[in-house]
Coordinates of C-alpha atoms in Angstrom, one line a residue:
Chain A
M29 CA -4.0 -14.4 34.9
L30 CA -3.3 -11.9 37.7
T31 CA 0.5 -12.6 37.6
Y32 CA 0.4 -12.2 33.8
I33 CA -1.4 -8.8 34.2
V34 CA 1.1 -7.6 36.8
R35 CA 4.1 -8.7 34.7
R36 CA 2.6 -7.0 31.7
L37 CA 2.0 -3.8 33.6
F38 CA 5.5 -3.8 34.9
I39 CA 6.8 -4.1 31.2
L40 CA 4.5 -1.1 30.4
V41 CA 6.1 1.0 33.1
V42 CA 9.6 0.1 31.8
V43 CA 8.6 1.0 28.2
V44 CA 7.1 4.3 29.2
L45 CA 10.2 5.2 31.2
A46 CA 12.3 4.3 28.2
V47 CA 10.2 6.5 26.0
T48 CA 10.5 9.4 28.4
I49 CA 14.3 9.0 28.3
I50 CA 14.4 9.0 24.5
A51 CA 12.0 12.0 24.3
F52 CA 14.2 13.8 26.9
S53 CA 17.4 12.9 25.1
M54 CA 16.3 14.3 21.8
V55 CA 17.3 17.9 22.8
H56 CA 20.7 16.7 23.9
L57 CA 21.4 14.7 20.8
I58 CA 21.0 17.7 18.5
P59 CA 24.3 18.3 16.8
G60 CA 25.5 21.7 18.0
N61 CA 24.1 23.9 20.6
P62 CA 20.4 23.1 21.1
A63 CA 19.6 26.5 22.7
Q64 CA 21.1 28.3 19.6
I65 CA 19.2 26.0 17.2
M66 CA 15.9 26.6 19.0
A67 CA 16.5 30.3 19.5
G68 CA 17.1 30.7 15.7
I69 CA 20.3 31.2 13.6
N70 CA 20.1 35.0 14.0
A71 CA 19.6 35.0 17.8
S72 CA 21.9 37.1 19.8
P73 CA 24.1 35.5 22.5
E74 CA 21.8 36.9 25.1
D75 CA 18.8 35.3 23.5
V76 CA 20.6 32.0 23.3
K77 CA 21.5 32.3 27.0
M78 CA 17.9 33.0 27.8
M79 CA 16.7 30.0 25.8
S80 CA 19.2 27.8 27.5
K81 CA 17.9 29.0 30.9
K82 CA 14.3 28.7 29.9
L83 CA 14.9 25.1 28.8
G84 CA 17.0 24.4 31.9
L85 CA 19.9 23.3 29.8
N86 CA 22.4 25.0 32.2
K87 CA 21.6 22.4 34.9
P88 CA 23.3 19.0 35.3
L89 CA 21.8 16.4 33.0
Y90 CA 20.2 14.2 35.8
I91 CA 18.6 17.3 37.4
Q92 CA 17.2 18.2 34.0
Y93 CA 15.7 14.7 33.7
I94 CA 14.2 14.8 37.2
D95 CA 12.7 18.3 36.4
Y96 CA 11.4 16.9 33.1
M97 CA 9.8 13.9 34.8
N98 CA 8.4 16.0 37.6
G99 CA 6.8 18.3 35.0
L100 CA 5.3 15.3 33.1
L101 CA 3.8 13.8 36.2
H102 CA 2.2 17.2 36.9
G103 CA 0.9 17.4 33.3
D104 CA 3.5 20.0 32.4
F105 CA 4.9 19.2 28.9
G106 CA 6.7 22.6 28.6
T107 CA 5.9 25.6 26.4
S108 CA 5.9 25.5 22.6
I109 CA 8.7 27.7 21.2
R110 CA 6.6 28.2 18.0
T111 CA 3.3 29.2 19.5
G112 CA 4.2 30.2 23.0
R113 CA 1.3 28.1 24.3
S114 CA 1.3 25.1 26.7
V115 CA 2.3 21.9 24.9
A116 CA -0.1 19.9 27.1
H117 CA -2.9 22.1 25.8
Q118 CA -1.9 21.5 22.2
L119 CA -1.6 17.8 22.8
L120 CA -5.0 17.6 24.4
T121 CA -6.7 19.5 21.6
R122 CA -5.1 17.5 18.9
Y123 CA -5.0 14.0 20.3
P124 CA -8.7 13.3 19.8
A125 CA -8.3 14.0 16.0
T126 CA -5.5 11.5 15.7
F127 CA -7.2 8.9 17.8
E128 CA -10.5 9.0 16.0
L129 CA -8.7 8.8 12.6
A130 CA -6.8 5.7 13.8
V131 CA -9.9 4.0 15.3
V132 CA -12.0 4.5 12.2
S133 CA -9.1 3.3 10.0
I134 CA -8.6 0.1 12.0
F135 CA -12.3 -0.5 11.8
I136 CA -12.2 -0.1 8.0
A137 CA -9.1 -2.3 7.9
L138 CA -10.7 -5.1 10.0
S139 CA -14.0 -5.0 8.0
V140 CA -12.3 -5.1 4.6
S141 CA -9.7 -7.7 5.6
I142 CA -12.3 -10.1 7.3
I143 CA -14.7 -9.9 4.4
G144 CA -11.8 -10.2 1.8
G145 CA -9.8 -12.8 3.7
V146 CA -12.8 -15.1 4.3
T147 CA -14.1 -14.8 0.8
A148 CA -10.6 -15.6 -0.6
A149 CA -10.3 -18.6 1.7
T150 CA -13.7 -20.0 0.9
H151 CA -13.0 -19.5 -2.8
H152 CA -9.4 -20.9 -2.6
N153 CA -7.5 -21.0 -5.9
T154 CA -10.3 -19.4 -7.8
F155 CA -10.4 -16.1 -9.7
I156 CA -11.8 -14.3 -6.6
D157 CA -9.0 -15.6 -4.4
N158 CA -6.3 -14.5 -6.9
L159 CA -7.9 -11.1 -7.4
T160 CA -8.1 -10.5 -3.6
M161 CA -4.4 -11.5 -3.2
L162 CA -3.4 -9.2 -6.1
G163 CA -5.4 -6.4 -4.5
A164 CA -3.6 -7.0 -1.2
L165 CA -0.2 -7.0 -2.9
F166 CA -1.0 -3.6 -4.6
G167 CA -2.4 -2.3 -1.3
V168 CA 0.8 -3.1 0.5
S169 CA 3.0 -1.6 -2.2
M170 CA 1.0 1.6 -2.6
P171 CA 2.2 4.7 -0.6
S172 CA -0.6 5.7 1.7
F173 CA -0.2 9.4 0.9
W174 CA -0.5 8.7 -2.8
R175 CA -3.6 6.7 -2.2
G176 CA -4.9 9.6 -0.2
L177 CA -4.2 12.1 -3.1
M178 CA -5.8 9.8 -5.7
L179 CA -8.9 9.4 -3.5
M180 CA -9.0 13.2 -3.0
F181 CA -8.7 13.8 -6.7
L182 CA -11.5 11.3 -7.5
F183 CA -14.0 11.9 -4.8
S184 CA -13.4 15.5 -3.9
L185 CA -12.1 17.3 -7.0
L186 CA -13.6 15.3 -9.8
L187 CA -16.9 14.1 -8.3
G188 CA -17.3 16.7 -5.6
W189 CA -18.8 14.1 -3.2
L190 CA -16.6 14.6 -0.2
P191 CA -14.7 17.6 1.3
V192 CA -11.0 18.0 0.2
S193 CA -9.4 18.6 3.6
G194 CA -9.8 19.6 7.2
R195 CA -11.8 18.1 10.0
G196 CA -15.1 20.0 10.1
D197 CA -17.1 20.6 13.3
P198 CA -16.2 17.6 15.5
Y199 CA -18.8 14.9 15.9
T200 CA -21.3 16.3 13.3
L201 CA -22.3 14.8 10.0
E202 CA -19.8 17.2 8.3
W203 CA -17.1 15.8 10.5
L204 CA -18.0 12.3 9.4
R205 CA -17.8 13.3 5.7
H206 CA -14.4 14.8 6.4
L207 CA -13.3 11.6 8.1
I208 CA -14.1 9.2 5.2
L209 CA -11.2 9.8 2.8
P210 CA -8.3 10.0 5.3
S211 CA -9.5 6.9 7.2
V212 CA -10.0 4.9 4.0
A213 CA -6.6 6.0 2.7
L214 CA -5.0 4.8 5.9
G215 CA -7.2 1.8 6.6
V216 CA -6.9 0.2 3.2
G217 CA -3.1 -0.1 3.7
S218 CA -3.6 -2.1 6.9
A219 CA -6.3 -4.1 5.4
A220 CA -3.9 -5.2 2.7
Y221 CA -1.6 -6.7 5.4
L222 CA -4.5 -8.2 7.4
V223 CA -6.3 -9.8 4.5
R224 CA -3.4 -12.2 3.9
L225 CA -3.4 -13.2 7.5
V226 CA -7.1 -13.8 7.7
R227 CA -7.0 -15.8 4.5
S228 CA -4.1 -18.1 5.6
N229 CA -5.6 -18.7 9.0
M230 CA -9.0 -19.4 7.6
L231 CA -7.5 -21.9 5.1
E232 CA -5.8 -23.7 7.9
I233 CA -8.9 -23.9 10.0
L234 CA -11.3 -24.8 7.2
N235 CA -9.3 -28.1 6.9
E236 CA -9.8 -29.0 10.6
E237 CA -11.8 -32.0 11.6
Y238 CA -14.3 -30.0 13.7
I239 CA -15.3 -28.0 10.6
K240 CA -16.0 -31.2 8.8
T241 CA -18.1 -32.3 11.8
A242 CA -20.0 -29.0 11.8
R243 CA -20.7 -29.4 8.1
S244 CA -21.7 -33.1 8.5
K245 CA -24.2 -32.0 11.2
G246 CA -25.9 -30.1 8.4
L247 CA -25.2 -26.6 9.7
R248 CA -25.5 -23.7 7.2
E249 CA -22.2 -22.8 5.5
T250 CA -22.3 -19.2 6.7
F251 CA -22.8 -20.4 10.2
V252 CA -19.8 -22.9 9.9
I253 CA -17.6 -20.1 8.5
Y254 CA -18.4 -17.2 10.7
R255 CA -19.2 -19.0 14.0
H256 CA -16.9 -22.0 13.9
A257 CA -14.0 -21.1 11.7
L258 CA -13.6 -17.3 12.0
K259 CA -14.0 -17.4 15.8
N260 CA -10.9 -19.7 16.0
A261 CA -9.0 -17.7 13.4
F262 CA -9.6 -14.5 15.5
I263 CA -6.7 -14.8 18.0
P264 CA -3.8 -14.1 15.6
I265 CA -6.0 -11.5 13.8
V266 CA -6.6 -9.6 17.1
T267 CA -2.8 -9.5 17.7
M268 CA -2.1 -8.4 14.2
A269 CA -4.9 -5.8 14.2
G270 CA -3.5 -4.4 17.5
M271 CA 0.0 -4.1 15.9
Q272 CA -1.6 -2.5 12.9
F273 CA -3.3 0.0 15.2
G274 CA 0.1 1.0 16.5
Y275 CA 1.4 1.5 12.9
L276 CA -1.8 3.5 12.1
L277 CA -1.0 5.9 14.9
G278 CA 2.4 6.4 13.2
G279 CA 0.8 6.4 9.7
T280 CA -1.5 9.3 10.7
V281 CA 1.5 11.6 10.6
V282 CA 1.6 11.4 6.8
I283 CA -2.2 11.2 6.1
E284 CA -2.9 14.2 8.4
T285 CA -0.5 16.2 6.2
V286 CA -2.3 15.2 3.0
F287 CA -5.8 16.0 4.3
A288 CA -4.8 18.9 6.6
W289 CA -6.2 16.9 9.5
P290 CA -5.5 18.8 12.7
G291 CA -4.0 16.0 14.7
L292 CA -0.7 15.1 16.5
G293 CA 1.0 14.1 13.3
R294 CA 0.6 17.5 11.7
L295 CA 1.7 19.2 15.0
M296 CA 4.8 17.1 15.0
I297 CA 5.7 17.8 11.4
N298 CA 5.2 21.6 11.8
S299 CA 7.2 21.5 15.0
I300 CA 10.1 19.6 13.3
F301 CA 10.3 22.4 10.7
A302 CA 10.2 25.1 13.4
R303 CA 12.7 23.1 15.6
D304 CA 10.1 23.4 18.4
F305 CA 11.5 20.6 20.5
P306 CA 9.0 20.8 23.5
S307 CA 6.2 20.2 21.0
I308 CA 8.0 17.4 19.2
Q309 CA 8.8 15.7 22.5
G310 CA 5.2 15.9 23.6
A311 CA 3.9 14.5 20.4
V312 CA 6.5 11.7 20.4
L313 CA 5.5 10.8 24.0
M314 CA 1.8 10.8 23.4
L315 CA 2.1 8.6 20.2
A316 CA 4.7 6.2 21.8
V317 CA 2.7 5.8 25.0
S318 CA -0.5 5.2 23.1
F319 CA 1.4 2.5 21.1
A320 CA 2.6 0.9 24.3
L321 CA -1.0 1.0 25.8
V322 CA -2.4 -0.6 22.6
N323 CA 0.2 -3.3 22.8
L324 CA -0.8 -3.9 26.5
I325 CA -4.5 -4.1 25.6
V326 CA -3.7 -6.5 22.7
D327 CA -1.7 -8.8 25.0
L328 CA -4.4 -8.9 27.6
T329 CA -7.1 -9.6 25.1
Y330 CA -4.9 -12.3 23.6
A331 CA -4.4 -13.9 27.1
F332 CA -8.2 -13.6 27.7
L333 CA -9.0 -15.3 24.4
D334 CA -6.3 -18.0 24.6
P335 CA -6.2 -19.9 28.0
R336 CA -2.8 -21.3 27.1
I337 CA -1.2 -17.9 27.6
R338 CA -3.2 -17.1 30.7
Y339 CA -2.0 -20.2 32.5
S340 CA 1.6 -20.4 31.3
Chain B
M7 CA 20.2 -25.8 -0.2
S8 CA 22.9 -25.4 -2.8
N9 CA 23.1 -22.2 -4.8
L10 CA 22.1 -24.1 -8.0
K11 CA 19.0 -25.5 -6.4
I12 CA 18.0 -22.0 -5.1
L13 CA 18.4 -20.6 -8.6
K14 CA 16.4 -23.4 -10.1
K15 CA 13.6 -22.8 -7.6
L16 CA 13.8 -19.1 -8.1
A17 CA 13.4 -19.6 -11.9
T18 CA 10.1 -21.5 -11.3
N19 CA 8.7 -19.0 -8.7
N20 CA 6.4 -16.5 -10.6
N21 CA 6.5 -13.9 -7.8
A22 CA 10.3 -13.9 -7.6
I23 CA 10.7 -13.7 -11.4
F24 CA 8.3 -10.8 -11.7
G25 CA 10.0 -9.1 -8.7
L26 CA 13.4 -9.6 -10.2
T27 CA 12.3 -8.3 -13.6
V28 CA 10.9 -5.1 -12.0
I29 CA 14.1 -4.6 -10.0
F30 CA 16.3 -5.3 -13.0
I31 CA 14.4 -2.8 -15.1
T32 CA 14.6 -0.2 -12.4
L33 CA 18.4 -0.8 -12.1
I34 CA 18.9 -0.4 -15.8
V35 CA 16.9 2.8 -15.8
A36 CA 18.8 4.1 -12.9
I37 CA 22.3 3.3 -14.3
F38 CA 21.6 4.6 -17.8
A39 CA 19.3 7.5 -16.8
P40 CA 21.3 10.2 -18.7
Y41 CA 21.0 8.1 -21.9
I42 CA 17.4 7.1 -21.5
A43 CA 15.8 10.3 -20.2
P44 CA 14.6 12.6 -23.1
H45 CA 15.5 15.8 -21.1
G46 CA 17.7 16.8 -18.2
P47 CA 16.0 16.3 -14.8
N48 CA 16.2 20.0 -14.0
E49 CA 15.8 21.4 -17.5
Q50 CA 13.0 24.0 -17.4
H51 CA 10.8 24.7 -20.4
L52 CA 8.8 27.6 -19.0
L53 CA 6.5 27.8 -22.0
D54 CA 5.5 24.1 -21.4
R55 CA 4.5 24.5 -17.7
L56 CA 1.9 21.9 -16.5
N57 CA 1.5 20.4 -20.0
P58 CA -0.5 17.1 -20.1
P59 CA 1.1 14.0 -21.4
S60 CA 2.0 14.4 -25.1
M61 CA 4.5 13.1 -27.7
K62 CA 7.0 15.8 -26.6
H63 CA 6.6 15.0 -22.9
P64 CA 5.1 11.5 -22.5
L65 CA 4.2 11.9 -18.9
G66 CA 3.6 15.7 -19.0
T67 CA 5.5 18.5 -17.3
D68 CA 5.6 20.0 -13.8
G69 CA 5.0 23.5 -12.5
H70 CA 8.5 24.6 -13.7
G71 CA 8.0 23.0 -17.2
R72 CA 10.3 20.1 -16.3
D73 CA 9.8 16.8 -18.1
L74 CA 8.2 14.4 -15.6
L75 CA 9.4 11.3 -17.4
S76 CA 13.0 12.5 -17.2
R77 CA 12.6 13.4 -13.5
I78 CA 11.0 10.0 -12.7
I79 CA 13.9 8.2 -14.6
F80 CA 16.5 10.2 -12.6
G81 CA 14.4 9.7 -9.4
S82 CA 14.9 5.9 -9.6
R83 CA 18.6 6.6 -8.7
I84 CA 17.6 8.4 -5.5
S85 CA 15.0 5.8 -4.5
L86 CA 17.4 2.9 -5.0
M87 CA 20.2 4.7 -3.3
I88 CA 18.1 5.5 -0.2
G89 CA 16.8 2.0 0.0
L90 CA 20.3 0.4 -0.3
I91 CA 22.1 2.8 2.0
S92 CA 19.5 2.7 4.7
I93 CA 19.3 -1.1 4.6
G94 CA 23.1 -1.2 4.6
I95 CA 23.0 0.8 7.9
G96 CA 20.3 -1.6 9.3
L97 CA 22.3 -4.7 8.2
G98 CA 25.7 -3.3 9.2
L99 CA 24.6 -2.6 12.8
G100 CA 21.7 -5.0 13.3
V101 CA 23.3 -8.2 12.1
P102 CA 26.5 -8.0 14.2
L103 CA 24.4 -7.1 17.3
G104 CA 22.0 -10.0 16.7
L105 CA 24.8 -12.5 16.0
T106 CA 26.8 -11.6 19.1
A107 CA 23.7 -11.3 21.4
G108 CA 22.4 -14.7 20.3
Y109 CA 25.8 -16.4 20.4
F110 CA 27.3 -15.0 23.7
G111 CA 24.0 -14.7 25.6
G112 CA 24.1 -13.6 29.3
I113 CA 24.1 -10.0 30.5
Y114 CA 25.4 -8.8 27.1
E115 CA 22.3 -10.3 25.3
E116 CA 20.0 -8.8 28.0
I117 CA 21.4 -5.3 27.5
V118 CA 21.3 -5.5 23.7
M119 CA 17.8 -7.0 23.6
R120 CA 16.3 -4.6 26.1
G121 CA 17.8 -1.7 24.0
I122 CA 16.2 -3.3 20.9
D123 CA 12.9 -3.6 22.8
I124 CA 13.0 0.1 23.6
L125 CA 13.6 1.0 19.9
M126 CA 10.7 -1.4 19.0
S127 CA 8.4 0.4 21.4
F128 CA 8.1 3.2 18.8
P129 CA 5.9 2.7 15.7
G130 CA 8.5 2.6 12.9
I131 CA 7.9 5.9 11.2
L132 CA 7.8 7.7 14.5
L133 CA 11.3 6.4 15.3
A134 CA 12.4 7.7 11.9
L135 CA 10.8 11.0 12.6
V136 CA 12.6 11.2 16.0
V137 CA 15.9 10.8 14.2
V138 CA 15.1 13.4 11.5
A139 CA 13.9 15.8 14.2
I140 CA 17.3 15.4 15.9
L141 CA 19.5 15.6 12.8
G142 CA 17.3 18.0 10.8
P143 CA 15.7 17.5 7.4
G144 CA 17.8 16.2 4.5
L145 CA 18.3 13.2 2.2
F146 CA 21.2 11.8 4.1
N147 CA 19.5 12.2 7.5
V148 CA 16.5 10.3 6.1
M149 CA 18.7 7.4 5.1
V150 CA 20.2 7.3 8.6
A151 CA 16.7 7.5 10.1
I152 CA 15.3 4.6 8.1
G153 CA 18.6 2.7 8.8
V154 CA 18.1 3.2 12.6
W155 CA 14.5 2.0 12.2
S156 CA 15.7 -1.2 10.5
I157 CA 18.4 -2.1 13.1
P158 CA 16.1 -3.6 15.8
I159 CA 14.2 -5.6 13.1
F160 CA 17.5 -7.2 11.8
T161 CA 18.9 -7.7 15.3
R162 CA 15.8 -9.5 16.6
M163 CA 15.6 -11.8 13.5
V164 CA 19.3 -12.6 13.4
R165 CA 19.5 -13.3 17.2
G166 CA 16.5 -15.7 16.9
S167 CA 18.3 -17.6 14.1
T168 CA 21.6 -17.6 16.0
L169 CA 20.0 -19.0 19.1
S170 CA 18.8 -22.1 17.2
I171 CA 22.0 -22.4 15.0
K172 CA 24.3 -22.4 18.0
E173 CA 22.7 -25.5 19.4
E174 CA 23.6 -27.4 16.2
E175 CA 26.2 -30.2 16.3
F176 CA 28.4 -28.6 13.7
I177 CA 29.0 -25.6 16.0
E178 CA 30.0 -28.0 18.8
A179 CA 32.3 -29.7 16.3
A180 CA 33.8 -26.3 15.3
R181 CA 34.4 -25.6 19.0
S182 CA 36.0 -28.9 19.6
I183 CA 38.6 -28.4 16.8
G184 CA 39.6 -25.2 18.6
L185 CA 37.9 -22.5 16.4
G186 CA 37.6 -19.2 18.2
D187 CA 34.2 -17.6 19.0
F188 CA 34.4 -14.9 16.3
K189 CA 35.6 -17.3 13.7
I190 CA 32.6 -19.6 14.5
I191 CA 30.2 -16.6 14.3
L192 CA 31.6 -15.5 10.9
K193 CA 32.2 -18.8 9.3
Q194 CA 29.5 -21.0 10.8
V195 CA 26.7 -19.0 12.2
L196 CA 26.5 -16.1 9.7
P197 CA 26.3 -18.2 6.5
N198 CA 23.4 -20.2 8.1
C199 CA 21.6 -16.9 8.8
L200 CA 21.9 -15.6 5.3
A201 CA 18.6 -17.0 3.9
P202 CA 16.4 -15.1 6.4
I203 CA 18.6 -12.0 6.1
L204 CA 18.2 -12.0 2.4
V205 CA 14.4 -12.4 2.6
L206 CA 14.1 -9.7 5.3
S207 CA 16.4 -7.3 3.3
S208 CA 14.2 -7.5 0.2
L209 CA 11.0 -6.8 2.2
R210 CA 12.7 -4.0 4.2
L211 CA 14.0 -2.4 1.0
A212 CA 10.4 -2.1 -0.1
T213 CA 9.5 -0.5 3.3
A214 CA 12.6 1.7 3.2
I215 CA 11.7 3.1 -0.3
L216 CA 8.1 3.7 0.8
S217 CA 9.1 5.4 4.0
A218 CA 11.7 7.6 2.4
A219 CA 9.1 8.7 -0.1
A220 CA 6.8 9.5 2.8
L221 CA 9.4 11.6 4.5
S222 CA 10.3 13.4 1.3
F223 CA 6.6 14.0 0.7
L224 CA 6.5 15.6 4.2
G225 CA 9.4 17.9 3.1
L226 CA 11.8 16.2 5.5
G227 CA 13.9 14.3 2.9
A228 CA 15.2 15.3 -0.5
Q229 CA 15.0 19.1 -1.1
P230 CA 14.2 20.8 -4.4
P231 CA 15.3 20.6 -7.1
T232 CA 16.3 16.9 -6.4
P233 CA 14.2 14.7 -8.6
D234 CA 12.9 12.6 -5.7
W235 CA 9.6 10.7 -6.2
G236 CA 8.2 11.6 -2.8
A237 CA 9.1 15.3 -3.2
M238 CA 7.6 15.3 -6.7
L239 CA 4.4 13.9 -5.4
S240 CA 4.3 16.6 -2.7
A241 CA 4.9 19.4 -5.3
G242 CA 2.1 17.9 -7.5
R243 CA -0.4 18.0 -4.7
E244 CA -0.7 21.8 -5.1
Y245 CA -1.7 21.3 -8.8
L246 CA -3.9 18.2 -8.3
R247 CA -7.0 20.1 -9.6
V248 CA -5.4 21.2 -12.8
A249 CA -2.6 18.7 -13.5
W250 CA -3.5 15.1 -12.4
W251 CA -0.4 13.6 -14.1
F252 CA 1.9 15.6 -11.8
S253 CA 1.1 13.5 -8.7
T254 CA -0.1 10.3 -10.5
F255 CA 3.1 9.2 -12.3
P256 CA 5.6 9.6 -9.4
G257 CA 3.2 7.6 -7.2
L258 CA 3.0 4.8 -9.8
A259 CA 6.8 4.7 -10.0
I260 CA 7.0 4.3 -6.3
M261 CA 4.4 1.5 -6.3
F262 CA 6.2 -0.3 -9.2
V263 CA 9.5 -0.5 -7.4
V264 CA 8.0 -1.4 -4.0
L265 CA 5.9 -4.1 -5.7
G266 CA 9.1 -5.5 -7.2
F267 CA 10.9 -5.8 -3.9
N268 CA 7.8 -7.1 -2.1
L269 CA 7.4 -9.8 -4.8
L270 CA 11.0 -10.8 -4.7
G271 CA 10.9 -10.9 -0.8
D272 CA 7.7 -13.1 -0.9
G273 CA 9.3 -15.4 -3.6
L274 CA 12.6 -15.7 -1.7
R275 CA 10.7 -16.5 1.5
D276 CA 8.7 -19.2 -0.2
I277 CA 11.9 -20.8 -1.4
L278 CA 14.4 -20.2 1.4
D279 CA 12.4 -19.9 4.6
P280 CA 8.8 -21.1 4.4
K281 CA 8.5 -20.9 8.2
M282 CA 9.1 -17.1 8.2
R283 CA 5.5 -16.0 7.7
G284 CA 5.6 -13.1 10.1
N285 CA 4.3 -9.7 9.0
I286 CA 7.3 -7.6 8.5
R287 CA 7.0 -3.8 8.2

């Protein structure tokens, strides 16, 4: 297990390094003069020169990368061109909003998909099964931002039950009310992917001999399903849920815009419009590193749950 | 499986038939848009601003008094174009990389696959956003961004297929009669990878259309007055309280087309490649 963890941590370091290279390269891949673009179309040659100096673009490329990495290791992500504030500060204030949205969404996705998938599998080839699968198909095909808008229209504008947008005061009841619609809009999409997986895994396991044995022992059906079958179906579900969490981190970009949720995604979109590259780079780094960390946790959990991986 | 057998199986697969029907309808609508649409996509009727669905405007009008049905009909052209071009980019670069990496192996494969791993270390939409951030907003740049996002997915899948195909006896036979490596790749390996490529392309087309709509919704894709479904939805958001139809119908249009490609992909997978059950996004 230790060898596996060490190997997996090594992969994480490589991935994080690669992510920093991509984030660093973004500025250099801009067609045209990046200093001119960031300073603005109407900037004077002096302003462009100053911007170039401020960003360190006049130094050799490898020195720029070393400076960039040095800054990152000291928690310095640069200064936002749009707001003039420290990017690290912006990231720290916005990251919790994105993270909580993704966590609540994956919780919704797992709950919906486990209940839906198990019900569909235990009612195989019935109306309930077909209805669940149809729902999953629509869920996969529906744009998350449209789902968000429709939920907003119904529950906020028409019924007035929930707030339209924003985050409210963090960690109060008001915040929880603000969190419901964006996390449902996001979580239902992932649930649609997961429900098919839960169903197919459960169908396979429900035909196993040990399930028949459990039933023949006279165990209650719910006990057989949730303790014997679901427990064994859990390994691929954990992997997939982990992957979905990564996608949710990306998906927050769109949903945050719909609900004016003040997270990293909105910061990134606003920064793309303002060509504020230090902020874009910071947001990309945070989201990609989070994605890599989630993958690491998933792999370790997977190894913990499945001894075949631990000992291979 | 012969082509005739595939067609026969396709004809009995409900998912595939429904998916194909949806795609066929969308194609017809896109091709004959100027003849089907009751109005021009950018024709403004300022007296009819934000009109609800009626006989004159079956799906209502937008904030500029433009007929929504006509804009949705013309929008099908843009959605299909984005989907096809971006998947074309993914296929055009991803498939050759996967074929050569799987076939030649060695250091070349290591380099290609580690590069692919790096691209895969980004959640898909984030990778697309990185590309748009570099190139700037715009319809063409969105197509490139989604194309780049598709490259690693195609490369990984094709390399996997190539690895198993190259161990087959017919490849050994082709080598023994003196066929060159590139001829073997093109004439022996590629045709045997076509089934999973077809399945993946259909499912990726669905994702591409959804993602392009998302990027346009964010204002990074098609710019006004282009009748793009994502951009229309975004414009409708401001009028959600007073004009529900403005955001509802473009969303339904996106869902309809994406559903078609998903169903076709699912159907094709059942017929051509039942083993390929991975979740593809």
